XYZ file of N, CA and C in Angstrom:
609
model
N 4.854 8.139 4.679
C 4.513 9.544 4.462
C 4.225 10.247 5.790
N 4.524 11.519 5.802
C 4.197 12.352 6.948
C 3.705 13.696 6.417
N 3.315 14.587 7.314
C 2.917 15.929 6.878
C 3.573 16.963 7.775
N 3.949 18.063 7.161
C 4.607 19.164 7.864
C 3.786 20.429 7.671
N 3.425 21.049 8.778
C 2.729 22.333 8.730
C 3.744 23.426 9.052
N 3.958 24.316 8.095
C 4.815 25.476 8.310
C 3.921 26.705 8.254
N 4.014 27.539 9.281
C 3.114 28.689 9.319
C 3.729 29.909 9.949
N 3.034 31.026 9.813
C 3.444 32.231 10.527
C 2.209 33.027 10.948
N 2.370 33.740 12.039
C 1.289 34.531 12.594
C 1.223 35.871 11.860
N 0.049 36.193 11.338
C -0.148 37.432 10.595
C -0.535 38.550 11.568
N 0.129 39.695 11.439
C -0.073 40.873 12.295
C 0.441 40.656 13.716
N 1.388 39.716 13.894
C 1.899 39.409 15.241
C 2.543 40.633 15.899
N 3.124 41.521 15.090
C 3.814 42.687 15.656
C 2.845 43.736 16.202
N 1.573 43.592 15.842
C 0.571 44.535 16.332
C 0.035 44.129 17.708
N 0.427 42.948 18.164
C -0.031 42.438 19.459
C 1.165 42.084 20.329
N 0.997 42.223 21.623
C 2.050 41.787 22.543
C 2.216 40.278 22.416
N 3.460 39.837 22.361
C 3.744 38.406 22.183
C 3.037 37.563 23.236
N 2.907 38.099 24.451
C 2.305 37.333 25.545
C 0.822 37.040 25.309
N 0.197 37.753 24.358
C -1.223 37.508 24.099
C -1.453 36.276 23.231
N -0.428 35.878 22.439
C -0.641 34.734 21.556
C 0.390 33.609 21.702
N 1.598 33.920 22.129
C 2.635 32.892 22.212
C 2.274 31.729 23.149
N 1.792 31.999 24.386
C 1.461 30.883 25.283
C 0.362 29.973 24.740
N -0.657 30.570 24.091
C -1.746 29.737 23.571
C -1.292 28.933 22.355
N -0.406 29.514 21.545
C 0.139 28.775 20.405
C 0.968 27.596 20.891
N 1.826 27.838 21.868
C 2.649 26.754 22.413
C 1.791 25.649 23.020
N 0.735 26.043 23.718
C -0.157 25.068 24.343
C -0.817 24.185 23.290
N -1.239 24.794 22.189
C -1.884 24.032 21.107
C -0.883 23.117 20.416
N 0.299 23.617 20.128
C 1.315 22.795 19.466
C 1.708 21.600 20.332
N 1.742 21.818 21.648
C 2.107 20.748 22.583
C 1.117 19.590 22.524
N -0.127 19.876 22.148
C -1.137 18.812 22.029
C -0.781 17.822 20.926
N 0.043 18.274 19.993
C 0.328 17.458 18.811
C 1.732 16.857 18.795
N 2.502 17.087 19.856
C 3.840 16.502 19.896
C 4.761 17.251 20.834
N 6.018 16.842 20.822
C 7.014 17.438 21.715
C 7.963 18.341 20.943
N 8.398 19.391 21.623
C 9.394 20.296 21.042
C 10.782 19.890 21.546
N 11.842 19.982 20.746
C 11.897 20.577 19.401
C 11.794 19.557 18.270
N 11.590 18.267 18.605
C 11.606 17.238 17.566
C 10.374 17.260 16.672
N 9.200 17.544 17.254
C 7.964 17.511 16.466
C 7.392 18.895 16.173
N 7.757 19.886 16.969
C 7.356 21.257 16.651
C 8.376 22.247 17.202
N 8.386 23.404 16.569
C 9.337 24.436 16.976
C 8.823 25.796 16.509
N 9.032 26.811 17.320
C 8.728 28.193 16.942
C 10.048 28.877 16.626
N 10.127 29.549 15.492
C 11.381 30.165 15.069
C 11.099 31.532 14.442
N 12.132 32.333 14.327
C 12.033 33.697 13.777
C 10.946 34.515 14.481
N 10.688 34.194 15.713
C 9.747 34.981 16.504
C 8.293 34.612 16.352
N 7.801 34.554 15.093
C 6.373 34.296 14.909
C 6.078 33.232 13.850
N 7.085 32.411 13.536
C 6.884 31.306 12.597
C 6.976 29.985 13.343
N 6.323 28.971 12.818
C 6.357 27.668 13.486
C 6.351 26.540 12.466
N 6.826 25.386 12.930
C 6.786 24.185 12.114
C 6.323 23.035 12.998
N 5.413 22.223 12.475
C 4.818 21.124 13.229
C 4.703 19.901 12.341
N 5.130 18.755 12.867
C 4.925 17.502 12.143
C 3.635 16.846 12.618
N 2.766 16.553 11.669
C 1.565 15.756 11.938
C 1.793 14.423 11.235
N 2.068 13.399 12.004
C 2.570 12.146 11.436
C 1.579 11.433 10.517
N 0.292 11.681 10.734
C -0.718 11.111 9.834
C -1.240 12.236 8.937
N -0.882 12.226 7.654
C -1.314 13.298 6.758
C -2.826 13.505 6.718
N -3.608 12.452 6.993
C -5.072 12.601 6.971
C -5.549 13.566 8.053
N -4.743 13.741 9.097
C -5.121 14.625 10.207
C -4.683 16.076 9.999
N -3.864 16.317 8.978
C -3.200 17.627 8.841
C -4.163 18.793 8.662
N -5.209 18.614 7.865
C -6.115 19.729 7.614
C -6.862 20.129 8.881
N -7.340 19.150 9.645
C -8.069 19.476 10.869
C -7.156 20.182 11.869
N -5.895 19.757 11.944
C -4.939 20.429 12.833
C -4.728 21.870 12.375
N -4.652 22.073 11.066
C -4.501 23.431 10.531
C -5.712 24.289 10.888
N -6.905 23.707 10.798
C -8.125 24.432 11.168
C -8.113 24.768 12.660
N -7.655 23.827 13.480
C -7.558 24.082 14.923
C -6.621 25.247 15.215
N -5.509 25.310 14.507
C -4.563 26.412 14.682
C -5.170 27.728 14.193
N -5.891 27.666 13.085
C -6.555 28.856 12.538
C -7.560 29.408 13.546
N -8.373 28.523 14.098
C -9.389 28.917 15.070
C -8.740 29.531 16.309
N -7.671 28.912 16.766
C -6.967 29.396 17.955
C -6.479 30.829 17.762
N -5.832 31.080 16.639
C -5.273 32.416 16.390
C -6.368 33.424 16.077
N -7.404 33.008 15.341
C -8.513 33.917 15.016
C -9.320 34.293 16.254
N -9.191 33.525 17.332
C -9.921 33.851 18.567
C -9.266 35.020 19.311
N -8.114 35.463 18.813
C -7.431 36.632 19.365
C -7.645 37.796 18.393
N -8.301 38.827 18.855
C -8.678 39.959 17.996
C -7.489 40.512 17.201
N -7.673 40.601 15.885
C -6.671 41.239 15.040
C -5.599 40.318 14.479
N -5.603 39.045 14.882
C -4.574 38.113 14.408
C -5.144 37.087 13.436
N -4.268 36.548 12.614
C -4.614 35.454 11.706
C -3.349 34.621 11.500
N -3.474 33.535 10.744
C -2.327 32.660 10.548
C -2.297 32.164 9.111
N -1.104 31.992 8.602
C -0.875 31.457 7.265
C -0.241 30.077 7.441
N -0.793 29.043 6.804
C -0.287 27.679 7.008
C -0.122 26.955 5.676
N 1.048 26.374 5.476
C 1.337 25.541 4.313
C 1.458 24.089 4.775
N 0.614 23.220 4.228
C 0.660 21.793 4.554
C 1.487 21.079 3.501
N 2.589 20.490 3.912
C 3.417 19.706 3.009
C 3.268 18.229 3.314
N 2.993 17.434 2.295
C 2.861 15.987 2.455
C 3.973 15.311 1.671
N 4.617 14.341 2.295
C 5.703 13.638 1.613
C 6.502 12.791 2.582
N 7.773 12.598 2.253
C 8.644 11.759 3.069
C 9.447 12.596 4.061
N 9.910 11.916 5.104
C 10.862 12.503 6.050
C 12.134 11.675 5.936
N 13.113 12.185 5.224
C 14.318 11.409 4.934
C 15.436 11.637 5.947
N 15.332 12.741 6.700
C 16.359 13.032 7.708
C 15.675 13.532 8.967
N 15.856 12.816 10.069
C 15.210 13.151 11.342
C 16.236 13.753 12.289
N 16.215 15.072 12.427
C 17.150 15.772 13.310
C 16.521 15.977 14.683
N 17.327 16.391 15.632
C 16.817 16.680 16.979
C 15.807 17.820 16.928
N 16.103 18.819 16.096
C 15.192 19.957 15.898
C 14.454 19.780 14.581
N 13.141 19.926 14.618
C 12.347 19.712 13.405
C 12.757 20.656 12.284
N 13.187 21.863 12.638
C 13.578 22.835 11.617
C 14.870 22.440 10.902
N 15.555 21.417 11.425
C 16.769 20.914 10.771
C 16.530 19.571 10.079
N 15.321 19.005 10.255
C 14.979 17.763 9.572
C 14.723 18.049 8.097
N 14.646 16.990 7.287
C 14.483 17.202 5.854
C 13.709 16.063 5.210
N 13.390 16.270 3.948
C 12.617 15.312 3.176
C 11.603 16.059 2.336
N 10.932 15.349 1.452
C 10.012 16.020 0.519
C 8.864 16.729 1.233
N 8.430 16.204 2.382
C 7.349 16.868 3.126
C 7.789 18.261 3.580
N 9.045 18.383 4.009
C 9.593 19.661 4.471
C 9.781 20.628 3.300
N 10.303 20.104 2.198
C 10.519 20.931 1.002
C 9.187 21.445 0.471
N 8.200 20.529 0.382
C 6.872 20.921 -0.116
C 6.253 22.003 0.760
N 6.371 21.853 2.067
C 5.778 22.810 2.996
C 6.490 24.155 2.955
N 7.817 24.131 3.002
C 8.603 25.373 3.001
C 8.430 26.177 1.729
N 8.497 25.490 0.580
C 8.325 26.183 -0.701
C 6.920 26.759 -0.834
N 5.933 25.991 -0.355
C 4.546 26.442 -0.451
C 4.303 27.688 0.388
N 4.905 27.756 1.573
C 4.695 28.924 2.424
C 5.157 30.205 1.730
N 6.282 30.125 1.034
C 6.769 31.302 0.298
C 5.779 31.710 -0.791
N 5.176 30.718 -1.446
C 4.181 30.985 -2.485
C 2.942 31.637 -1.886
N 2.534 31.147 -0.715
C 1.356 31.714 -0.050
C 1.558 33.183 0.272
N 2.759 33.526 0.721
C 3.063 34.924 1.048
C 2.936 35.796 -0.192
N 3.451 35.293 -1.303
C 3.409 36.056 -2.554
C 1.973 36.235 -3.051
N 1.177 35.157 -2.928
C -0.184 35.174 -3.463
C -1.211 35.688 -2.462
N -0.739 35.944 -1.217
C -1.646 36.399 -0.151
C -2.788 35.409 0.087
N -2.414 34.134 0.073
C -3.347 33.043 0.386
C -2.925 32.478 1.734
N -3.888 31.988 2.531
C -3.559 31.622 3.909
C -3.532 30.130 4.213
N -4.035 29.280 3.314
C -4.009 27.841 3.587
C -4.025 27.063 2.287
N -2.967 26.265 2.075
C -2.876 25.416 0.880
C -2.114 24.145 1.249
N -2.117 23.183 0.308
C -1.428 21.912 0.530
C -0.547 21.600 -0.673
N 0.585 20.951 -0.420
C 1.489 20.526 -1.492
C 1.945 19.111 -1.207
N 1.629 18.197 -2.136
C 1.973 16.785 -1.941
C 2.879 16.233 -3.036
N 3.061 17.038 -4.101
C 3.808 16.536 -5.247
C 2.917 15.820 -6.252
N 1.643 15.577 -5.867
C 0.670 14.974 -6.769
C -0.163 16.116 -7.356
N 0.084 16.432 -8.621
C -0.496 17.633 -9.225
C -2.017 17.624 -9.198
N -2.633 16.494 -9.538
C -4.094 16.427 -9.576
C -4.693 16.662 -8.185
N -4.120 15.996 -7.170
C -4.596 16.171 -5.796
C -4.423 17.620 -5.347
N -3.240 18.172 -5.581
C -2.943 19.533 -5.125
C -3.865 20.564 -5.777
N -4.057 20.465 -7.087
C -4.892 21.434 -7.787
C -6.335 21.381 -7.298
N -6.858 20.151 -7.117
C -8.245 20.011 -6.682
C -8.428 20.494 -5.246
N -7.572 20.023 -4.343
C -7.720 20.381 -2.934
C -7.485 21.874 -2.723
N -6.557 22.446 -3.446
C -6.247 23.864 -3.234
C -7.350 24.788 -3.748
N -8.108 24.321 -4.736
C -9.282 25.086 -5.156
C -10.311 25.088 -4.027
N -10.555 23.915 -3.438
C -11.492 23.823 -2.316
C -11.007 24.661 -1.129
N -9.711 24.587 -0.858
C -9.159 25.329 0.282
C -9.212 26.839 0.051
N -9.033 27.246 -1.197
C -9.111 28.679 -1.508
C -10.515 29.204 -1.216
N -11.528 28.402 -1.567
C -12.913 28.781 -1.286
C -13.192 28.721 0.216
N -12.667 27.686 0.875
C -12.905 27.519 2.316
C -12.276 28.650 3.120
N -11.119 29.130 2.680
C -10.464 30.194 3.441
C -11.193 31.533 3.303
N -11.998 31.687 2.251
C -12.849 32.879 2.168
C -13.798 32.880 3.363
N -14.300 31.698 3.694
C -15.171 31.550 4.863
C -14.369 31.738 6.141
N -13.261 31.016 6.272
C -12.497 31.021 7.522
C -11.874 32.381 7.821
N -11.475 33.088 6.780
C -10.884 34.419 6.990
C -11.901 35.409 7.554
N -13.186 35.133 7.346
C -14.230 36.046 7.818
C -14.731 35.679 9.222
N -14.197 34.610 9.815
C -14.623 34.229 11.159
C -14.354 35.365 12.151
N -15.343 35.674 12.953
C -15.178 36.651 14.021
C -14.504 35.978 15.223
N -14.109 36.779 16.199
C -13.532 36.232 17.423
C -14.536 35.303 18.101
N -15.807 35.710 18.158
C -16.833 34.876 18.787
C -17.031 33.560 18.048
N -17.045 33.621 16.716
C -17.188 32.400 15.921
C -16.006 31.469 16.170
N -14.805 32.036 16.178
C -13.597 31.233 16.405
C -13.618 30.573 17.778
N -14.032 31.322 18.793
C -14.087 30.765 20.145
C -15.120 29.639 20.245
N -16.222 29.790 19.521
C -17.258 28.755 19.525
C -16.762 27.487 18.836
N -16.149 27.648 17.664
C -15.610 26.497 16.938
C -14.515 25.821 17.747
N -13.719 26.626 18.426
C -12.644 26.092 19.271
C -13.213 25.132 20.320
N -14.331 25.519 20.936
C -14.961 24.665 21.942
C -15.549 23.401 21.322
N -16.135 23.528 20.132
C -16.695 22.357 19.442
C -15.593 21.342 19.128
N -14.456 21.847 18.660
C -13.335 20.958 18.327
C -12.710 20.358 19.584
N -12.730 21.128 20.665
C -12.150 20.667 21.923
C -13.045 19.628 22.607
N -14.355 19.827 22.474
C -15.329 18.927 23.111
C -16.336 18.434 22.063
N -15.895 17.573 21.135
C -16.771 17.155 20.034
C -18.015 16.383 20.466
N -17.987 15.798 21.659
C -19.124 14.988 22.113
C -20.136 15.778 22.939
N -19.830 17.022 23.245
C -20.754 17.825 24.049
C -21.892 18.380 23.193
N -23.058 18.505 23.801
C -24.207 19.090 23.111
C -24.011 20.595 22.973
N -24.805 21.197 22.099
C -24.725 22.651 21.937
C -25.121 23.363 23.222
N -26.033 22.766 23.963
C -26.441 23.354 25.240
C -25.264 23.365 26.224
N -24.529 22.233 26.272
C -23.373 22.145 27.168
C -22.268 23.098 26.725
N -22.085 23.209 25.413
C -21.081 24.139 24.887
C -21.458 25.583 25.214
N -22.769 25.857 25.156
C -23.249 27.188 25.485
C -22.916 27.581 26.919
N -23.023 26.602 27.818
C -22.703 26.875 29.227
C -21.220 27.208 29.385
N -20.376 26.511 28.621
C -18.939 26.799 28.670
C -18.641 28.204 28.145
N -19.398 28.603 27.119
C -19.178 29.901 26.481
C -20.010 31.019 27.117
N -20.899 30.609 28.045
C -21.803 31.548 28.731
C -22.745 32.236 27.750
N -23.254 31.425 26.809
C -24.284 31.877 25.880
C -25.329 30.766 25.788
N -26.491 31.058 25.178
C -27.506 30.015 25.078
C -27.286 29.114 23.862
N -28.028 28.027 23.814
C -27.862 27.038 22.745
C -28.145 27.634 21.372
N -29.128 28.518 21.293
C -29.458 29.155 20.012
C -28.304 29.994 19.480
N -27.602 30.646 20.389
C -26.453 31.473 19.990
C -25.326 30.587 19.451
N -25.129 29.435 20.107
C -24.119 28.480 19.627
C -24.469 28.039 18.214
N -25.712 27.645 18.016
C -26.171 27.179 16.703
C -26.020 28.263 15.646
N -26.398 29.498 15.977
C -26.312 30.613 15.023
C -24.875 30.909 14.626
N -23.994 30.904 15.615
C -22.580 31.175 15.332
C -22.000 30.119 14.392
N -22.327 28.854 14.642
C -21.789 27.762 13.821
C -22.337 27.824 12.396
N -23.611 28.192 12.279
C -24.206 28.300 10.939
C -23.584 29.447 10.158
N -23.430 30.592 10.821
C -22.817 31.753 10.140
C -21.375 31.469 9.747
N -20.704 30.635 10.529
C -19.304 30.290 10.246
C -19.183 29.159 9.226
N -20.335 28.617 8.784
C -20.347 27.492 7.834
C -19.465 26.340 8.337
N -19.593 26.075 9.632
C -18.733 25.069 10.250
C -19.000 23.672 9.700
N -20.262 23.356 9.441
C -20.594 22.024 8.912
C -19.914 21.787 7.567
N -19.877 22.840 6.739
C -19.230 22.712 5.427
C -17.721 22.489 5.570
N -17.114 23.116 6.579
C -15.676 22.908 6.823
C -15.428 21.457 7.241
N -16.320 20.906 8.054
C -16.190 19.499 8.461
C -16.346 18.564 7.256
N -17.245 18.908 6.359
C -17.446 18.102 5.149
C -16.202 18.155 4.260
N -15.592 19.338 4.173
C -14.350 19.472 3.408
C -13.259 18.606 4.028
N -13.167 18.611 5.350
C -12.152 17.802 6.022
C -12.373 16.312 5.749
N -13.626 15.900 5.732
C -13.946 14.494 5.443
C -13.489 14.104 4.042
N -13.727 14.991 3.088
C -13.305 14.720 1.718
C -11.780 14.722 1.608
N -11.150 15.679 2.289
C -9.679 15.744 2.298
C -9.094 14.423 2.821
N -9.643 13.913 3.921
C -9.138 12.664 4.516
C -9.255 11.516 3.518
N -10.372 11.453 2.803
C -10.592 10.376 1.839
C -9.598 10.466 0.678
N -9.339 11.698 0.223
C -8.426 11.874 -0.911
C -6.968 11.652 -0.518
N -6.596 12.089 0.684
C -5.221 11.871 1.140
C -4.944 10.381 1.293
N -5.946 9.630 1.707
C -5.773 8.186 1.911
C -5.447 7.458 0.605
N -5.733 8.093 -0.545
C -5.443 7.447 -1.835
C -4.037 7.790 -2.343
N -3.364 8.737 -1.691
C -2.002 9.098 -2.103
C -1.032 7.983 -1.727
N -0.050 7.743 -2.564
C 0.977 6.725 -2.232
C 2.341 7.374 -2.179
C-alpha cells in the first residue's frame, strides 16, 4: 500500500506565484524527488506520494500549515490510500487504486467545499476518519498566519522547547503556548495518533 496526496492551492490567483511556489516546492522536496514522487501541474495543483500511509495525515497538516502561513491562501488535499499498480517516470502518469481514490476524492472535495478528507476503499475507515477530519478542518481552517507559522516551527523542530521556539519566532514562551492552545494543536496531534493506529489495521 501507498498513499497519494492530490491537492490544489485555494485563492492562488490572488497572490503572485513567487510568494507561494518556492515554499511549496521546498516542502514537497522534503518528501521525495520530482517528477517521480511529486509534481506540480495545472499551475496550482500538486500530487505527492507518501510511501507510508501512516505518515500521510501529518504530511497533509504540514502542507496546510505551510500554505496557511501565507496571508490569504489555503489548500485543499485529498489523501488516497491503496495500491500503486503502474509506476511512471512522472507521478501524474502513474496509476493504481491510491491514485484513483485520491483523484476522485479531490473532485468531491471541490463540490462539497471540504478541504481535507481520505479515501481508502474501506467504507468504515473512510466514514469514521472523514467525520473526524471534517471537525478538525473547522479548527485548521481558522488558523491565523501567526498560528500557522508557530505550528510550522513546532513540526520542523519537534524536540525544541517552547522557549527555544519563541526565540526562532521572536516571541516569548507564553505567546508560543497561547498560539498553540488557540490553534488546538494538541488535539490535532491526538487525531494524527489515532489516524496512524487505524491506518495500520488496513490491509
